[in-house]
JSON list of C-alpha atoms in Angstrom, two decimals:
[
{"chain": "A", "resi": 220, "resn": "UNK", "atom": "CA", "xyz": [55.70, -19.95, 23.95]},
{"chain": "A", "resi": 221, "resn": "UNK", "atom": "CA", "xyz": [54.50, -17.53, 21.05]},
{"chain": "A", "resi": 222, "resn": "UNK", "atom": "CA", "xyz": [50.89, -18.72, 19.39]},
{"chain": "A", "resi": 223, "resn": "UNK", "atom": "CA", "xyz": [51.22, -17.74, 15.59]},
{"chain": "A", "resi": 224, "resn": "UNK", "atom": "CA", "xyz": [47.59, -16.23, 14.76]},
{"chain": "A", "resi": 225, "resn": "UNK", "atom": "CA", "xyz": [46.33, -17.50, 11.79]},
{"chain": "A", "resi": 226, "resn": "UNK", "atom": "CA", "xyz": [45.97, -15.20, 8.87]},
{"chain": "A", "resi": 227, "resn": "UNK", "atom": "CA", "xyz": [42.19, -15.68, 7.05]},
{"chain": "A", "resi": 228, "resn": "UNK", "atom": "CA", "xyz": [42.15, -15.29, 2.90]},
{"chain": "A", "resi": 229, "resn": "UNK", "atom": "CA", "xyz": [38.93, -14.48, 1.87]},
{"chain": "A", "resi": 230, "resn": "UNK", "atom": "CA", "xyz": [37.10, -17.25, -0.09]},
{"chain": "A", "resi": 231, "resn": "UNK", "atom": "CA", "xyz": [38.02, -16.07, -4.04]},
{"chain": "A", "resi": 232, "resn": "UNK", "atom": "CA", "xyz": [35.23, -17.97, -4.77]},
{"chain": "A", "resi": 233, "resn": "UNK", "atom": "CA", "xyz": [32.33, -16.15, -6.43]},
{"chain": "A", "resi": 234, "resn": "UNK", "atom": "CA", "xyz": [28.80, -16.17, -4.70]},
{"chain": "A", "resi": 235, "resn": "UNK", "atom": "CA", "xyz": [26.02, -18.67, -6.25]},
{"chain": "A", "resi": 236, "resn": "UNK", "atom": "CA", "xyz": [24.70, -17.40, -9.18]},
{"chain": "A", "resi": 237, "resn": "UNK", "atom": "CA", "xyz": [21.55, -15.39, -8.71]},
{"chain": "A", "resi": 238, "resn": "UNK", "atom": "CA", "xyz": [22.48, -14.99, -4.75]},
{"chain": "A", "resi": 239, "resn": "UNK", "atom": "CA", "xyz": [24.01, -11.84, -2.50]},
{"chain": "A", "resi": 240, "resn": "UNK", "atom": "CA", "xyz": [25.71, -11.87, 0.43]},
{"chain": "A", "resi": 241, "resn": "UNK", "atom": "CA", "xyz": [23.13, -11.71, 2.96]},
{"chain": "A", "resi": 242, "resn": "UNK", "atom": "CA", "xyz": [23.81, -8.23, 4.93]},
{"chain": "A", "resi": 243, "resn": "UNK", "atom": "CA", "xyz": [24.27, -8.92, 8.98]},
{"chain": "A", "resi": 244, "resn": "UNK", "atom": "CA", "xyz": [22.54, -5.75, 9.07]},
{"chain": "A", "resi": 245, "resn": "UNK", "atom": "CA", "xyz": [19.42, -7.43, 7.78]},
{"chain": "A", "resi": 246, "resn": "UNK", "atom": "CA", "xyz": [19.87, -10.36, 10.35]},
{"chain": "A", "resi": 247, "resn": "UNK", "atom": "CA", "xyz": [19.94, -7.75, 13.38]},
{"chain": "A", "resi": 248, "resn": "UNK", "atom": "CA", "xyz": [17.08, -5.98, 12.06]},
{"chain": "A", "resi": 249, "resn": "UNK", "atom": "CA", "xyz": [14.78, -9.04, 11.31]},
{"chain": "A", "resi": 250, "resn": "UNK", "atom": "CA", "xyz": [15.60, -10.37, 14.42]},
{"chain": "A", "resi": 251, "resn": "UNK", "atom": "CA", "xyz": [14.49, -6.92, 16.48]},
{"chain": "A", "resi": 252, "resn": "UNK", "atom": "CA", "xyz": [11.33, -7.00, 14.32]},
{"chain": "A", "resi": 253, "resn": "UNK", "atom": "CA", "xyz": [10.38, -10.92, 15.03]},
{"chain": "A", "resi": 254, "resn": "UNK", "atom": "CA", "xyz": [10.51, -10.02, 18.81]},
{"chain": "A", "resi": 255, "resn": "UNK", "atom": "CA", "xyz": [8.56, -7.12, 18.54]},
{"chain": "A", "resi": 256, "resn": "UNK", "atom": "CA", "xyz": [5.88, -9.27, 16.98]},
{"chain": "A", "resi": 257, "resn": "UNK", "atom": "CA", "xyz": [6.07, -11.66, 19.27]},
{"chain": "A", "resi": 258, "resn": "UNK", "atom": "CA", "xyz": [5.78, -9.20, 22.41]},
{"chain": "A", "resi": 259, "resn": "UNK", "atom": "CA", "xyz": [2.69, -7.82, 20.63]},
{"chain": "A", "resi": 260, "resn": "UNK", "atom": "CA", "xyz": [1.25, -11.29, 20.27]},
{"chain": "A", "resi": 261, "resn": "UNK", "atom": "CA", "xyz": [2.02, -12.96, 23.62]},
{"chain": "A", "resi": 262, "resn": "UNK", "atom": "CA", "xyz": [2.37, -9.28, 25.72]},
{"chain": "A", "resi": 263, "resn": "UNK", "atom": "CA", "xyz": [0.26, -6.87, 23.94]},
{"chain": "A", "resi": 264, "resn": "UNK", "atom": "CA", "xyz": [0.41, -3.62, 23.18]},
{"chain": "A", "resi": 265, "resn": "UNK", "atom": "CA", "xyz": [1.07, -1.98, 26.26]},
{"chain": "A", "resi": 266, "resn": "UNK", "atom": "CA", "xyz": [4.24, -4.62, 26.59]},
{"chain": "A", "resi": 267, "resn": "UNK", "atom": "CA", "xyz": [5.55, -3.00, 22.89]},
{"chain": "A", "resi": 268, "resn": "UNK", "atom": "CA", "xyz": [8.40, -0.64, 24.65]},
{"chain": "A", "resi": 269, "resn": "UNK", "atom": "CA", "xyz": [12.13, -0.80, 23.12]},
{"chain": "A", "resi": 270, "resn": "UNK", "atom": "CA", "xyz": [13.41, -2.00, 26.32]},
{"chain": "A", "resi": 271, "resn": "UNK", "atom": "CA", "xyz": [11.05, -5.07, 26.14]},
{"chain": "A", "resi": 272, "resn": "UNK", "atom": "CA", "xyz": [12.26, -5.55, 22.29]},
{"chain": "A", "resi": 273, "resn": "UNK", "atom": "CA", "xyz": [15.35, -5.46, 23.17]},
{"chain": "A", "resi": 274, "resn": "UNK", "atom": "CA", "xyz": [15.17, -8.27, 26.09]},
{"chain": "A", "resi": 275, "resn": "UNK", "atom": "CA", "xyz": [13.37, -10.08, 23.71]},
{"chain": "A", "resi": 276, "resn": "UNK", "atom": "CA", "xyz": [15.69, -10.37, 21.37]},
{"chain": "A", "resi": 277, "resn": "UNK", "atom": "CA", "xyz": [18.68, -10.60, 23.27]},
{"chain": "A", "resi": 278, "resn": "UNK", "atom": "CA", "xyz": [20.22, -7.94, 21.82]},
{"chain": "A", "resi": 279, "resn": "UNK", "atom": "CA", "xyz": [21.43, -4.40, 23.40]},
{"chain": "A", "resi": 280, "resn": "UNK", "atom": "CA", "xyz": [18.89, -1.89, 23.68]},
{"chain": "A", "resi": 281, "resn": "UNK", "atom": "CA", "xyz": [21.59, 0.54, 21.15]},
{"chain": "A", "resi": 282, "resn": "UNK", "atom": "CA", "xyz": [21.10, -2.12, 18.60]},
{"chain": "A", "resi": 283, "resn": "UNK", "atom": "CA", "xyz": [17.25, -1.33, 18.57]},
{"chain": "A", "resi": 284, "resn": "UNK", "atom": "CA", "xyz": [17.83, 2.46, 18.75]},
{"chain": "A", "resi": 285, "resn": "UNK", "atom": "CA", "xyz": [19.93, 2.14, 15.63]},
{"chain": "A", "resi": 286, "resn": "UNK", "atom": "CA", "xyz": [17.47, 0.61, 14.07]},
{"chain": "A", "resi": 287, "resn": "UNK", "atom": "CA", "xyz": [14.06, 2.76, 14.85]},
{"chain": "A", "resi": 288, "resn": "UNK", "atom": "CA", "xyz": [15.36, 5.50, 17.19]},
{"chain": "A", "resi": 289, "resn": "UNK", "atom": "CA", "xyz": [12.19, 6.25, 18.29]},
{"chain": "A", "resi": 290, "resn": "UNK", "atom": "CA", "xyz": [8.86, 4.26, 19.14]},
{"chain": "A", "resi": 291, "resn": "UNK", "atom": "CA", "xyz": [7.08, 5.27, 16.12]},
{"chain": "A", "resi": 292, "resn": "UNK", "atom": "CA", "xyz": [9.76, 4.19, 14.21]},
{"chain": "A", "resi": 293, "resn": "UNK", "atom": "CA", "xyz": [9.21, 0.34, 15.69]},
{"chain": "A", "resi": 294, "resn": "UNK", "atom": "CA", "xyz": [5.90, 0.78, 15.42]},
{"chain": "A", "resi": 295, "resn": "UNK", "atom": "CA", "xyz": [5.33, 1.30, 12.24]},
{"chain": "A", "resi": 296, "resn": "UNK", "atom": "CA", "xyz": [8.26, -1.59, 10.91]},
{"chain": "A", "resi": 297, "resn": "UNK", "atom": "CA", "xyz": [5.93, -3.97, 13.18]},
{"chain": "A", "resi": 298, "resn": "UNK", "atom": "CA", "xyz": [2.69, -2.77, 11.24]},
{"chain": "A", "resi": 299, "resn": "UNK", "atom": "CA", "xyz": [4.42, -3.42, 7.88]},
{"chain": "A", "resi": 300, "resn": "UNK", "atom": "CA", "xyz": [5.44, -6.68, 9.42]},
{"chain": "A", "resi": 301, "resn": "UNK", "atom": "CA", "xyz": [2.06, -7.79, 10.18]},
{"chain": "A", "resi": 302, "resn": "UNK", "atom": "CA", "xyz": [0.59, -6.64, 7.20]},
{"chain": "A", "resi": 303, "resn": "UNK", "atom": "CA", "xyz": [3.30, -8.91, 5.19]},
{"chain": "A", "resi": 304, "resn": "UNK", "atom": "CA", "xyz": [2.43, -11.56, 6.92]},
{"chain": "A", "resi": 305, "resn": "UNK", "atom": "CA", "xyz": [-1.04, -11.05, 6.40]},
{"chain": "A", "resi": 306, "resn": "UNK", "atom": "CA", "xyz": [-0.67, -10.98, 2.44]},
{"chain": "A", "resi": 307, "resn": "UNK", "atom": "CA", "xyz": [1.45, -14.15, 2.42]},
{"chain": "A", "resi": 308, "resn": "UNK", "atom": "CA", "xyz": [-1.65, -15.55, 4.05]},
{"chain": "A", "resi": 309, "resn": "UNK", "atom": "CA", "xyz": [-3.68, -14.49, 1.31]},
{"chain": "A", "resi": 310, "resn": "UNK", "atom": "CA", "xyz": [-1.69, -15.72, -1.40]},
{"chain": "A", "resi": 311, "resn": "UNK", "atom": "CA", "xyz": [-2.93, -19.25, -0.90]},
{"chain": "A", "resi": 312, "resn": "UNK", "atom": "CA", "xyz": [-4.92, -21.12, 1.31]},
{"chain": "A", "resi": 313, "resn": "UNK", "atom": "CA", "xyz": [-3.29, -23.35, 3.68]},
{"chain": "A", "resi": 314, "resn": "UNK", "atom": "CA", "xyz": [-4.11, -26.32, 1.55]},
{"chain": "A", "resi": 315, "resn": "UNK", "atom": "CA", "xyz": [-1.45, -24.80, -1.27]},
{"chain": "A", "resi": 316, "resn": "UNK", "atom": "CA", "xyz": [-4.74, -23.94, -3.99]},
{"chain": "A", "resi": 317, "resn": "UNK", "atom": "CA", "xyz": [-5.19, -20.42, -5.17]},
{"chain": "A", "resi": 318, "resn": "UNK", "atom": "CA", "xyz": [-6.85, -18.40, -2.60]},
{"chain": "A", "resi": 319, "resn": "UNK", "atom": "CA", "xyz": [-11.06, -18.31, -3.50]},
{"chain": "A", "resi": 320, "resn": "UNK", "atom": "CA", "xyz": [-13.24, -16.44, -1.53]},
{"chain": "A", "resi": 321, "resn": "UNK", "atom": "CA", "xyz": [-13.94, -18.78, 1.18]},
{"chain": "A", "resi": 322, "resn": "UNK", "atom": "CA", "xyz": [-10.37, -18.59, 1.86]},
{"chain": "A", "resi": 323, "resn": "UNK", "atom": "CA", "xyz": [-10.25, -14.68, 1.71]},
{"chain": "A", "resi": 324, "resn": "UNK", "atom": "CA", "xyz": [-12.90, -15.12, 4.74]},
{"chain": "A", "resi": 325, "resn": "UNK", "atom": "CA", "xyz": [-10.98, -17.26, 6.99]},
{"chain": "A", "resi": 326, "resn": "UNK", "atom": "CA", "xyz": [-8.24, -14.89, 6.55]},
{"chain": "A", "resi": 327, "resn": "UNK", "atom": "CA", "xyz": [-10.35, -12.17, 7.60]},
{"chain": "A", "resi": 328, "resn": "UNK", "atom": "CA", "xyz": [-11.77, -13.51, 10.14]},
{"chain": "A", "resi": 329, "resn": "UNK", "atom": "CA", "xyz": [-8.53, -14.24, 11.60]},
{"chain": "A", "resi": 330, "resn": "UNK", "atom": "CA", "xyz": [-7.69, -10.94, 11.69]},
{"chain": "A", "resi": 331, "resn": "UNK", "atom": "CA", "xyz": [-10.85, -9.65, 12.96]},
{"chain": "A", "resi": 332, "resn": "UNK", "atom": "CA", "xyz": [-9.52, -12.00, 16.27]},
{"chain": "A", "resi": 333, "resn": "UNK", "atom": "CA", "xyz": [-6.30, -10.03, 16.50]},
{"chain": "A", "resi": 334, "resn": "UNK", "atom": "CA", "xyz": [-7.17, -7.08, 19.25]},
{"chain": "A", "resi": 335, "resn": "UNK", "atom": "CA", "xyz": [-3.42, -6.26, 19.69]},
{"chain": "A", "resi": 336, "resn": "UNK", "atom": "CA", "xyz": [-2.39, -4.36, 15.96]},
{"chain": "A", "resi": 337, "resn": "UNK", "atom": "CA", "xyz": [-5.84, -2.37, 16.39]},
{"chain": "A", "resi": 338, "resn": "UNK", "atom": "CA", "xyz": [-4.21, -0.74, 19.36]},
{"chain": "A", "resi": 339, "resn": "UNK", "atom": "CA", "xyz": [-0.77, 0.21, 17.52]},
{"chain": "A", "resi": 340, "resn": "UNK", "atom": "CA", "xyz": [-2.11, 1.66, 14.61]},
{"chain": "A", "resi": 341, "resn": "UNK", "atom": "CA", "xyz": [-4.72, 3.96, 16.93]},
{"chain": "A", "resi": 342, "resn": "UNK", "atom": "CA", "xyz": [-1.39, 4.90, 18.36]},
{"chain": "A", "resi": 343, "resn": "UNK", "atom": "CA", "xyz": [0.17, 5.79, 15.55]},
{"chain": "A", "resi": 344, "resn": "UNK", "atom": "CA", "xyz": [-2.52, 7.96, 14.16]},
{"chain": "A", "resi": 345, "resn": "UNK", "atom": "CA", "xyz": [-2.40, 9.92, 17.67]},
{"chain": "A", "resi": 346, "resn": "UNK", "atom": "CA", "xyz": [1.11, 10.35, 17.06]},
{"chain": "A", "resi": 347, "resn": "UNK", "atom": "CA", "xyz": [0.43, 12.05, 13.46]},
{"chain": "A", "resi": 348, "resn": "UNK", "atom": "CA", "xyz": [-1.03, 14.72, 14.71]},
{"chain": "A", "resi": 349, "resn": "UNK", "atom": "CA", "xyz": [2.40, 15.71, 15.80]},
{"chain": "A", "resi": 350, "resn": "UNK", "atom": "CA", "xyz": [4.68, 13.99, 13.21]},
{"chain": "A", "resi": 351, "resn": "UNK", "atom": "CA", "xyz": [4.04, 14.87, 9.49]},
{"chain": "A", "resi": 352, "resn": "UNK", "atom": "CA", "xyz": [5.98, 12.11, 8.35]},
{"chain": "A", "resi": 353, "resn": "UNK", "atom": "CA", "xyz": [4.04, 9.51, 10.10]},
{"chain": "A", "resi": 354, "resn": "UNK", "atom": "CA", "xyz": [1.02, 10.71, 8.77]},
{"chain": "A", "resi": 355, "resn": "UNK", "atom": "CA", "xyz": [1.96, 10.96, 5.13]},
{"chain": "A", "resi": 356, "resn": "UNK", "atom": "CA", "xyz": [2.85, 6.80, 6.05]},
{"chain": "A", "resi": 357, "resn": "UNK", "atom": "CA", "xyz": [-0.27, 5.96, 7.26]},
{"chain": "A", "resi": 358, "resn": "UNK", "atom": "CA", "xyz": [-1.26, 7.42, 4.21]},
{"chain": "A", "resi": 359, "resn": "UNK", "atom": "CA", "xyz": [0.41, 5.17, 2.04]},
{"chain": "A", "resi": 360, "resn": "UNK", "atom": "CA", "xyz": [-0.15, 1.86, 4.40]},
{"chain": "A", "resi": 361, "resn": "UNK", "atom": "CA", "xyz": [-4.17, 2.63, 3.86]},
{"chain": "A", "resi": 362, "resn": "UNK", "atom": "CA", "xyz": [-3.28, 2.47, 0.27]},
{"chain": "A", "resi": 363, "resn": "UNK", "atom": "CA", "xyz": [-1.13, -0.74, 0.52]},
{"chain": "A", "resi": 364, "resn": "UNK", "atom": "CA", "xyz": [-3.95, -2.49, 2.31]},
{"chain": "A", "resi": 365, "resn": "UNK", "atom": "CA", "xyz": [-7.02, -1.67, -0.13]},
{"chain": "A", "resi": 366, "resn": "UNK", "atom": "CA", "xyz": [-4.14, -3.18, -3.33]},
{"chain": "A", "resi": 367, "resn": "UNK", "atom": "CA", "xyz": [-3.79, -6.38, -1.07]},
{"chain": "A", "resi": 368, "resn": "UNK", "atom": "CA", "xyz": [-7.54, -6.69, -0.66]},
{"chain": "A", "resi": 369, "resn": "UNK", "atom": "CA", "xyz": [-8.02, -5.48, -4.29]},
{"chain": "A", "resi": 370, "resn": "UNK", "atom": "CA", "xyz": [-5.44, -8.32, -5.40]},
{"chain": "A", "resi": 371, "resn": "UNK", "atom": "CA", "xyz": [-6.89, -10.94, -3.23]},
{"chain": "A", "resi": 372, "resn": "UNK", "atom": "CA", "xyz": [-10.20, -10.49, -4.69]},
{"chain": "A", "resi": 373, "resn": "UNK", "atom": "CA", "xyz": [-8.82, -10.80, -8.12]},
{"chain": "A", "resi": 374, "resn": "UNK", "atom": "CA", "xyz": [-7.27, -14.10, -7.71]},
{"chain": "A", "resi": 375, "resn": "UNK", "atom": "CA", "xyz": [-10.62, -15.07, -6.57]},
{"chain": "A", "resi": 376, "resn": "UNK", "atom": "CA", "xyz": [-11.94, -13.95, -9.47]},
{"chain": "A", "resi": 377, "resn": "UNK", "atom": "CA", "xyz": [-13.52, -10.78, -8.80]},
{"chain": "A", "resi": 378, "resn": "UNK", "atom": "CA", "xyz": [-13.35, -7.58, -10.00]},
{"chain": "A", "resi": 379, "resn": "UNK", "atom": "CA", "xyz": [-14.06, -4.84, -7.38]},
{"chain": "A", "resi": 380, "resn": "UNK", "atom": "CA", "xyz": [-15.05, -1.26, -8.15]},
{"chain": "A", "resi": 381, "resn": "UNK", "atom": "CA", "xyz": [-12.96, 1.01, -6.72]},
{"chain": "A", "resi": 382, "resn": "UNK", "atom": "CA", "xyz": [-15.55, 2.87, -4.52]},
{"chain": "A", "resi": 383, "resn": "UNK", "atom": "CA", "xyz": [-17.17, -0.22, -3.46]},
{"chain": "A", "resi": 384, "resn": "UNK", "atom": "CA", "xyz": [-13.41, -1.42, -1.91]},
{"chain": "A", "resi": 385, "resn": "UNK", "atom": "CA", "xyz": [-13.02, 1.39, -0.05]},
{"chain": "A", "resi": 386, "resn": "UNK", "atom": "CA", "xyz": [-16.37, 1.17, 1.49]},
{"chain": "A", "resi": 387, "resn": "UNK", "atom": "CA", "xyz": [-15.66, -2.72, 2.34]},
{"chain": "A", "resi": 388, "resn": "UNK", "atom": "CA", "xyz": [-12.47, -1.12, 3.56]},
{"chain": "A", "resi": 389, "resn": "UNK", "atom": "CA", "xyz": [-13.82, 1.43, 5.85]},
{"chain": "A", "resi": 390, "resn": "UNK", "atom": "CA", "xyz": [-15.49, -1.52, 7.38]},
{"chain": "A", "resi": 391, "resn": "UNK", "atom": "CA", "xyz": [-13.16, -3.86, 8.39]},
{"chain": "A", "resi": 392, "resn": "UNK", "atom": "CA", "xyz": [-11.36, -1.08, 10.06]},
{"chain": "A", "resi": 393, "resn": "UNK", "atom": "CA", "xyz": [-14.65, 0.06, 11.91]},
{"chain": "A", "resi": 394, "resn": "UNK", "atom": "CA", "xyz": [-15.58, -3.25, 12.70]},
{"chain": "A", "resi": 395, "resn": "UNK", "atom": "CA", "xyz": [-11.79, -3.77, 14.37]},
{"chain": "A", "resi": 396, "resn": "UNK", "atom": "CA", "xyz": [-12.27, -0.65, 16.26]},
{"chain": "A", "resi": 397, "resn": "UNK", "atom": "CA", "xyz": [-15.53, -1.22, 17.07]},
{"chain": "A", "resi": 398, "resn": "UNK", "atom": "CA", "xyz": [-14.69, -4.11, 19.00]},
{"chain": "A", "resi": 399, "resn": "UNK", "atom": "CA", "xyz": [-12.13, -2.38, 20.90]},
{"chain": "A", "resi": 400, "resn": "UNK", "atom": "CA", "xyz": [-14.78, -0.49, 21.99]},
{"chain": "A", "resi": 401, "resn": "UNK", "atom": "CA", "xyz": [-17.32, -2.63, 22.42]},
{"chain": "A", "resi": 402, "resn": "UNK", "atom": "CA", "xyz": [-15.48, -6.20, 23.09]},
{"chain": "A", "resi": 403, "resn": "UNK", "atom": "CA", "xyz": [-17.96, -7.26, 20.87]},
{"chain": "A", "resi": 404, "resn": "UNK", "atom": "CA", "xyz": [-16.91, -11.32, 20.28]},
{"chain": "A", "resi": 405, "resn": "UNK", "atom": "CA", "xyz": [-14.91, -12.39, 17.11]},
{"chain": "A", "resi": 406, "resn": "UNK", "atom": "CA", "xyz": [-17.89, -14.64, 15.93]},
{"chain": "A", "resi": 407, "resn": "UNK", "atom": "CA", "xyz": [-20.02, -11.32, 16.19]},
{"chain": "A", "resi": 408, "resn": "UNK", "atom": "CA", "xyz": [-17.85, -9.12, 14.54]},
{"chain": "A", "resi": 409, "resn": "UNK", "atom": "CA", "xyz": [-17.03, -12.55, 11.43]},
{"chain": "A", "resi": 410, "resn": "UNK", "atom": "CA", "xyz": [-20.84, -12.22, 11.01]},
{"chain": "A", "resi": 411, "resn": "UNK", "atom": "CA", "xyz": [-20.67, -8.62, 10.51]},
{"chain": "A", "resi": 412, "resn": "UNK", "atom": "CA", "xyz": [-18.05, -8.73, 8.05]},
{"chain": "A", "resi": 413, "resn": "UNK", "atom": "CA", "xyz": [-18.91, -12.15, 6.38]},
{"chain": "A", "resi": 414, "resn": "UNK", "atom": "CA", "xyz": [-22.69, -9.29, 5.14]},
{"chain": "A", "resi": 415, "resn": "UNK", "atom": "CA", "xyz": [-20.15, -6.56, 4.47]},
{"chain": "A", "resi": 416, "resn": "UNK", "atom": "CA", "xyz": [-18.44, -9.35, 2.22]},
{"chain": "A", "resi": 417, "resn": "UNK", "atom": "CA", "xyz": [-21.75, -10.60, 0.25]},
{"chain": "A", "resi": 418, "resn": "UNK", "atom": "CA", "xyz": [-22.41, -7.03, -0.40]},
{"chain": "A", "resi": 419, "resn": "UNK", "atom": "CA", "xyz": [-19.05, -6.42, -1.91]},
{"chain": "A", "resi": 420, "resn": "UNK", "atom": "CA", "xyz": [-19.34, -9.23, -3.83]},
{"chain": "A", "resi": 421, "resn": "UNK", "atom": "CA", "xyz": [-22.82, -8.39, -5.00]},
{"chain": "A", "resi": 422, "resn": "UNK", "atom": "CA", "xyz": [-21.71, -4.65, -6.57]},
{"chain": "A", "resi": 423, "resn": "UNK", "atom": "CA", "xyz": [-18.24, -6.77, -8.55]},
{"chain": "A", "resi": 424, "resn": "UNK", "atom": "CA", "xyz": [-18.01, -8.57, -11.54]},
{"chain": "A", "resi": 425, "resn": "UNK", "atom": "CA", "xyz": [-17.13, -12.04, -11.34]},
{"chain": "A", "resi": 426, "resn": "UNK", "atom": "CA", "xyz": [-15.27, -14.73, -12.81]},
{"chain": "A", "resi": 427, "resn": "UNK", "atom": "CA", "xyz": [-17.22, -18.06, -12.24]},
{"chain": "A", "resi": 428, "resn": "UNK", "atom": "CA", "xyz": [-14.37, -20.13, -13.57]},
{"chain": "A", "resi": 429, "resn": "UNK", "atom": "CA", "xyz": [-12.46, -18.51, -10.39]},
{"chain": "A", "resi": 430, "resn": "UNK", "atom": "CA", "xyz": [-14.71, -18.21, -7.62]},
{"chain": "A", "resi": 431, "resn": "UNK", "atom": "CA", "xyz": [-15.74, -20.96, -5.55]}
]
């Protein structure tokens, strides 16, 4: 007995205004980058290897060499990742208000907790010493961070000079690689940032209708 296949038509109808077809490309890649965060969260560092990314996400290990053919190139998607995640965080509070400073320092403080995406970007410098490309990203990731702190601040209502951000900047970088170093306690290194804070806030111009 002969099966007749079934021809498909494509749907004529038009996609909802406002929408596009999502890409399956997209799916494949957002799924290679959620296990990779999740490996660095639960794993670590060390555990961040393409082969583990790739059992992770259930996916063949040519899928994820498509994607970033080499480490650095899953490296630094997962960095961007993070740091995404980080400014939907400071958008708003968890409560749904505008973010005010108090909020700004829980998110911080968060962060300062995290000893796993310390480790990647350390790596990733190293790596720019050989890879000229890499280091004109971290370049522009550095400068992507200090806007997100910049506009967090603002919705907060402060205004931060320029030089005094990058000094605040310089700290909470120090003060994650410091405890690296040092394994120096989250509470220790919240305090630490919590004076960096008060003396950023203390050189800006502020909104009192805005700040808490």
């Amino acid at each position: 007995m002969t099966t007749k296949r079934r021809s498909v038509t494509p749907d004529p109808r038009p996609a909802a205004a406002g929408r596009q077809p999502r890409d399956p490309a997209d799916d494949v890649r957002q799924r290679l980058l959620s296990a990779a965060v999740a490996v660095l969260r639960e794993d670590g560092f060390h555990a961040l290897t393409q082969t583990r990314v790739a059992e992770r996400s259930r996916l063949r290990q040519s899928h994820l060499t498509y994607y970033f053919p080499r480490r650095a190139d899953l490296l630094m998607a997962v960095a961007e990742t993070v740091a995404s995640q980080m400014q939907a965080r400071v958008s708003v509070q968890s409560n749904g208000r505008p973010l005010d400073i108090d909020g700004l320092r829980a998110v911080l403080h968060a962060q300062l907790a995290d000893r796993e995406l310390p480790r990647l970007m350390l790596a990733l410098v190293a790596a720019a010493d050989e890879d000229a490309r890499l280091g004109a990203w971290l370049v522009r990731f550095h400068a992507g961070i200090a806007a997100m702190l910049a506009a967090a601040l603002a919705r907060a209502g402060v205004e931060a000079p320029a030089d005094a951000l990058a000094v605040f900047q310089a700290t909470l970088v120090g003060l994650r690689v410091g405890g690296l170093m040092t394994g120096a306690r989250p509470a220790e290194l919240s305090s630490r940032l919590d004076r960096a804070l008060d003396h950023l806030l203390a050189d800006s111009s502020r909104d009192p209708g805005k700040v808490a």
